[in-house]
Short mmCIF file of C-alpha atoms in Angstrom, two decimals:
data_model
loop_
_atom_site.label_atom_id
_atom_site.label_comp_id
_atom_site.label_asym_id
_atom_site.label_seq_id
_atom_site.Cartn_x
_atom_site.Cartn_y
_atom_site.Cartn_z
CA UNK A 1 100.92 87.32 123.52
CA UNK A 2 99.43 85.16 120.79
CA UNK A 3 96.33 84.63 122.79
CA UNK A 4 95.72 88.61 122.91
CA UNK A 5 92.02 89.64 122.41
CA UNK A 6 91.93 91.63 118.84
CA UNK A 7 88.27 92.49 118.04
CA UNK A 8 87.07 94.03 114.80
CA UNK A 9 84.37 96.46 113.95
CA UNK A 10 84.28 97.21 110.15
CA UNK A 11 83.29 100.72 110.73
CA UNK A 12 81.26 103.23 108.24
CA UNK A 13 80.43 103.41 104.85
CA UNK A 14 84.36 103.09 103.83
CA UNK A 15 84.14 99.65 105.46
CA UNK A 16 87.15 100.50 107.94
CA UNK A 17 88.77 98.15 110.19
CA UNK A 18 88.68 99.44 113.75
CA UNK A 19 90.68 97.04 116.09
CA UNK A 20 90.15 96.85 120.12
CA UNK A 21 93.42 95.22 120.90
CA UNK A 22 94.28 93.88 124.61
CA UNK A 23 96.48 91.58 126.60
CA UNK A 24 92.91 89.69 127.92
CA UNK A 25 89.19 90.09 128.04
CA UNK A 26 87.57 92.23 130.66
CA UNK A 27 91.27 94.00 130.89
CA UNK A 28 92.36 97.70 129.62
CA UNK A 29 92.60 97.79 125.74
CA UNK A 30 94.02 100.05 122.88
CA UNK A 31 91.90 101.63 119.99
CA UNK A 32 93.75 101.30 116.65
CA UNK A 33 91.87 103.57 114.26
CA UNK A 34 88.60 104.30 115.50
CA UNK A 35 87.24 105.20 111.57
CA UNK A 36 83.81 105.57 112.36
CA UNK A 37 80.52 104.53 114.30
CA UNK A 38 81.95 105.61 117.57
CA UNK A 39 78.50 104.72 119.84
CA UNK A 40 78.86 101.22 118.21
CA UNK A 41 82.34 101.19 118.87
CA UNK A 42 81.99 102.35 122.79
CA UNK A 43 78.92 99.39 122.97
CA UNK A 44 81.75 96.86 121.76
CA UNK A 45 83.91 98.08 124.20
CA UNK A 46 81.08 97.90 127.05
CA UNK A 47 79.97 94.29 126.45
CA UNK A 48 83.78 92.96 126.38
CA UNK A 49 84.43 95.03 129.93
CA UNK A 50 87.61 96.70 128.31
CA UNK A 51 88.67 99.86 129.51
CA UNK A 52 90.46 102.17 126.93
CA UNK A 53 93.91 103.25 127.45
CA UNK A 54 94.93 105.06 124.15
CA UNK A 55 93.75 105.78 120.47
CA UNK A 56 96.58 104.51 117.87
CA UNK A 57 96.67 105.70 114.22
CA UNK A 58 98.14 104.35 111.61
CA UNK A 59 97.43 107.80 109.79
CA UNK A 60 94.77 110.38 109.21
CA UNK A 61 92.64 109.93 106.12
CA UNK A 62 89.25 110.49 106.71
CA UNK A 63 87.81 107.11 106.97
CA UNK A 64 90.38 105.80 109.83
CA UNK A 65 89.41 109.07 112.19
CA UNK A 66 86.17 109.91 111.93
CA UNK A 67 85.45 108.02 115.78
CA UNK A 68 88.54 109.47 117.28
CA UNK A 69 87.07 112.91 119.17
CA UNK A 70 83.67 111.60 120.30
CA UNK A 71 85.74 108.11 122.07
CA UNK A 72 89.05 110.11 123.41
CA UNK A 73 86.43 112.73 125.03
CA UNK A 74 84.14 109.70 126.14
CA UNK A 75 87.02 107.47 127.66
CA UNK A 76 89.18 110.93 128.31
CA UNK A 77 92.36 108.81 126.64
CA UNK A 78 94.94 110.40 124.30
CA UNK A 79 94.98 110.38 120.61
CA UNK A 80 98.39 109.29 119.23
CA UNK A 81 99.61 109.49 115.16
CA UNK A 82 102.74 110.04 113.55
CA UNK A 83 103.02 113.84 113.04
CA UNK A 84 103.24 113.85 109.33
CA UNK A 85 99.75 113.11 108.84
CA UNK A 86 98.43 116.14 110.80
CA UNK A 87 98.10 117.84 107.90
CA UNK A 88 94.93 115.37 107.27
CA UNK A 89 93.67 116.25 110.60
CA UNK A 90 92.32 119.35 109.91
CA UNK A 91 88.83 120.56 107.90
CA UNK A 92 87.80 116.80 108.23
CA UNK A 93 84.54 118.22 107.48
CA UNK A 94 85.27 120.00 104.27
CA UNK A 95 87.67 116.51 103.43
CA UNK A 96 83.82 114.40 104.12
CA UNK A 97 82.11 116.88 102.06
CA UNK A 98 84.42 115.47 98.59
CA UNK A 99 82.58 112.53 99.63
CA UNK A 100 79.29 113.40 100.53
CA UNK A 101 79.35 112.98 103.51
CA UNK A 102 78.60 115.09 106.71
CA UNK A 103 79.24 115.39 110.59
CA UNK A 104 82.99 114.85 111.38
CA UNK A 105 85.72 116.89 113.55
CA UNK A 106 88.99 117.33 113.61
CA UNK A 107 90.43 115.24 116.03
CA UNK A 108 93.09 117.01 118.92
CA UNK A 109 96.31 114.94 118.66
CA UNK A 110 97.53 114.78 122.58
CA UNK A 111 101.17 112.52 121.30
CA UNK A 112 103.35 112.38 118.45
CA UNK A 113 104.13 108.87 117.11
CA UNK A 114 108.03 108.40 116.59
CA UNK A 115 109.24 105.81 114.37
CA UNK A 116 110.96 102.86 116.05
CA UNK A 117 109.45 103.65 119.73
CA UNK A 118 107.32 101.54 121.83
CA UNK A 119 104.28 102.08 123.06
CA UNK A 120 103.55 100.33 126.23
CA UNK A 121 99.69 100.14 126.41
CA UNK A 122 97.21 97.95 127.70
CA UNK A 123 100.29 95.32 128.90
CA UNK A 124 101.05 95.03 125.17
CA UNK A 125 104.18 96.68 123.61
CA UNK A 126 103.42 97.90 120.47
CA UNK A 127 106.38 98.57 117.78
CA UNK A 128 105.82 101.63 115.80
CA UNK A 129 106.98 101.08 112.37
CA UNK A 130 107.21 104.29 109.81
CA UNK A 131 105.45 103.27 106.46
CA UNK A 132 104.78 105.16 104.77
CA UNK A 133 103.67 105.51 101.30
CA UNK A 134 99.93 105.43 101.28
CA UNK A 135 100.40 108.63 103.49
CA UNK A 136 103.30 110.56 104.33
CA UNK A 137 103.33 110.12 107.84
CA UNK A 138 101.91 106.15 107.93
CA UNK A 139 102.96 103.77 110.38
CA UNK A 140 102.06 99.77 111.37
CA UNK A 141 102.11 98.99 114.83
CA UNK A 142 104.39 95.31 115.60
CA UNK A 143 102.83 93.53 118.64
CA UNK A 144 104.18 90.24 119.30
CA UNK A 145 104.17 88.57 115.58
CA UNK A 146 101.09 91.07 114.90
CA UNK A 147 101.25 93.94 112.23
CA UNK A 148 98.78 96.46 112.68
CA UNK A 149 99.47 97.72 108.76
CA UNK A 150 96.80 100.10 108.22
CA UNK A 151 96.30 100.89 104.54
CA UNK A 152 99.80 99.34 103.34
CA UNK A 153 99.07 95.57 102.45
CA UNK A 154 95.81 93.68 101.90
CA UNK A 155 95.08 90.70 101.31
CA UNK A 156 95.42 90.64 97.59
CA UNK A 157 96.31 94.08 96.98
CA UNK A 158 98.16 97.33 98.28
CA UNK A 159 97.15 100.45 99.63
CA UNK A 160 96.08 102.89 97.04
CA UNK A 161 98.49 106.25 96.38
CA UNK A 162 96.07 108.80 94.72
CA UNK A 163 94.85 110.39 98.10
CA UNK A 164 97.01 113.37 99.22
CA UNK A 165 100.06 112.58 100.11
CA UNK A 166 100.38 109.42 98.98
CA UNK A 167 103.36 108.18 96.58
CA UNK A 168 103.92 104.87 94.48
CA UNK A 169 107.20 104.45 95.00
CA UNK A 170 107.91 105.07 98.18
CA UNK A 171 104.83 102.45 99.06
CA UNK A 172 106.78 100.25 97.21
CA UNK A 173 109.52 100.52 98.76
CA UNK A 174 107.78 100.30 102.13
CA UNK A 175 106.41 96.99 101.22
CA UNK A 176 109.54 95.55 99.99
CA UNK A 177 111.94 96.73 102.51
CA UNK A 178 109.57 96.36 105.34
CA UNK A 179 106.63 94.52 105.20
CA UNK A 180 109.14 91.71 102.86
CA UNK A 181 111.43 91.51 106.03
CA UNK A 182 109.36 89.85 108.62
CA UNK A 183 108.05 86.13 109.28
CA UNK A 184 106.02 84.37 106.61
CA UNK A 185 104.02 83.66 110.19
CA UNK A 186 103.20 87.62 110.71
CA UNK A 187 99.44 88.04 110.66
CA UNK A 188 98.54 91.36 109.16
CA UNK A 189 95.55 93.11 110.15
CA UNK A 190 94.66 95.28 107.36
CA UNK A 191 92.52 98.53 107.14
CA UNK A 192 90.23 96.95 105.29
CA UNK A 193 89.00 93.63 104.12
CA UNK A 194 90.37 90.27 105.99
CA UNK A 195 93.28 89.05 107.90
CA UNK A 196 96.34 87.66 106.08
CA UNK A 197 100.08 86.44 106.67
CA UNK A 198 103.26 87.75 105.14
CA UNK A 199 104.19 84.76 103.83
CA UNK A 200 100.37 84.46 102.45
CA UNK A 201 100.86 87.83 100.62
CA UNK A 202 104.38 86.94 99.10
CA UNK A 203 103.13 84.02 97.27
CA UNK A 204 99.88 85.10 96.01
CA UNK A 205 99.83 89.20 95.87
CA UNK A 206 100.74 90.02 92.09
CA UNK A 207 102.26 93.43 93.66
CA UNK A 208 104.54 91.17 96.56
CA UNK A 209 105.30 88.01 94.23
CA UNK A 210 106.41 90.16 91.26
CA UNK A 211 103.21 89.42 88.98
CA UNK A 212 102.95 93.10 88.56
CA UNK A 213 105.02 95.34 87.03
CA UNK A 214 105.42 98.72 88.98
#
């Protein structure tokens, strides 16, 4: 539903969008990328009297998954990503380290995302769409007119492809053949930075609108 509760924490010191996303207040709730923070996260989730259900990933870099083992042990709810971005699950610590950073684990995955299936959580079905590009196993999660689009599309700009596994082209071609295919009226909830619309994006973003040549 339109009306459906999505909260967001920018998480950490990559500025990371975490979402809580549910049907209602005070009702059971998804987590779509828990990237960091998790004690501020869990608070969040407290004061709005949600109860976790599952942990969504768009995909595994480092700044989208550094909350997921401390909240699916502290809620005991499964951890869900597409399995092409496992590969990013593991040394977390050693990946932190590159950026000075410290104190991460490698999250347990408990599902496999498979492109096109639904996820019924939190009495919300949520669409999972492969896209990748920015990682090789990326997907954005369709909810009612909602696109959960991780690091794909901002408001602006587009995902960047010089972390591993990423690849121009076929980010391109994600946004063009996917992203380009639904309602101006989609809101997209980015990983990072604010809210936008499709139709928002194809007029103004020089990467959308054909401004820039790539």
């Amino acid at each position: 539903p339109r009306n459906m509760l999505v909260e967001c924490l920018v998480t950490g010191p990559f500025q990371e969008n975490t979402y809580l996303v549910a049907a209602e207040e005070g009702g059971p709730c998804v987590l779509i990328d828990p990237g960091d923070e998790a004690d501020r996260i869990a608070a969040r989730i407290d004061e709005l009297e949600l109860q976790p259900e599952i942990i969504l990933n768009t995909h595994g870099h480092l700044d989208h998954i550094g909350a997921v083992p401390d909240l699916r042990e502290r809620f005991s709810i499964p951890f869900a990503i597409h399995p092409k971005d496992a590969f990013l699950l593991h040394d977390v610590e050693k990946q932190a380290r590159m950026f000075g950073l410290s104190g991460y684990r490698d999250p347990e995955v408990d599902r496999d995302l498979v492109a096109g299936e639904t996820v019924e959580a939190a009495g919300l079905a949520f669409r999972v769409v492969f896209t990748p590009g920015h990682s090789p196993g990326h997907v954005t999660f369709l909810v009612d007119g909602v696109a959960f689009g991780g690091d794909c599309l901002f408001a602006g700009s587009i995902g960047r492809t010089d972390l591993p596994g990423g690849d121009a082209a076929t980010l391109k071609r994600t946004l063009m053949d996917i992203f380009c295919s639904w309602p101006d009226d989609t809101v997209v909830y980015p990983g990072h930075g604010p809210a936008t619309t499709i139709g928002r994006e194809r007029g103004t973003n020089p990467f959308l609108s054909g401004a820039y040549p790539w």
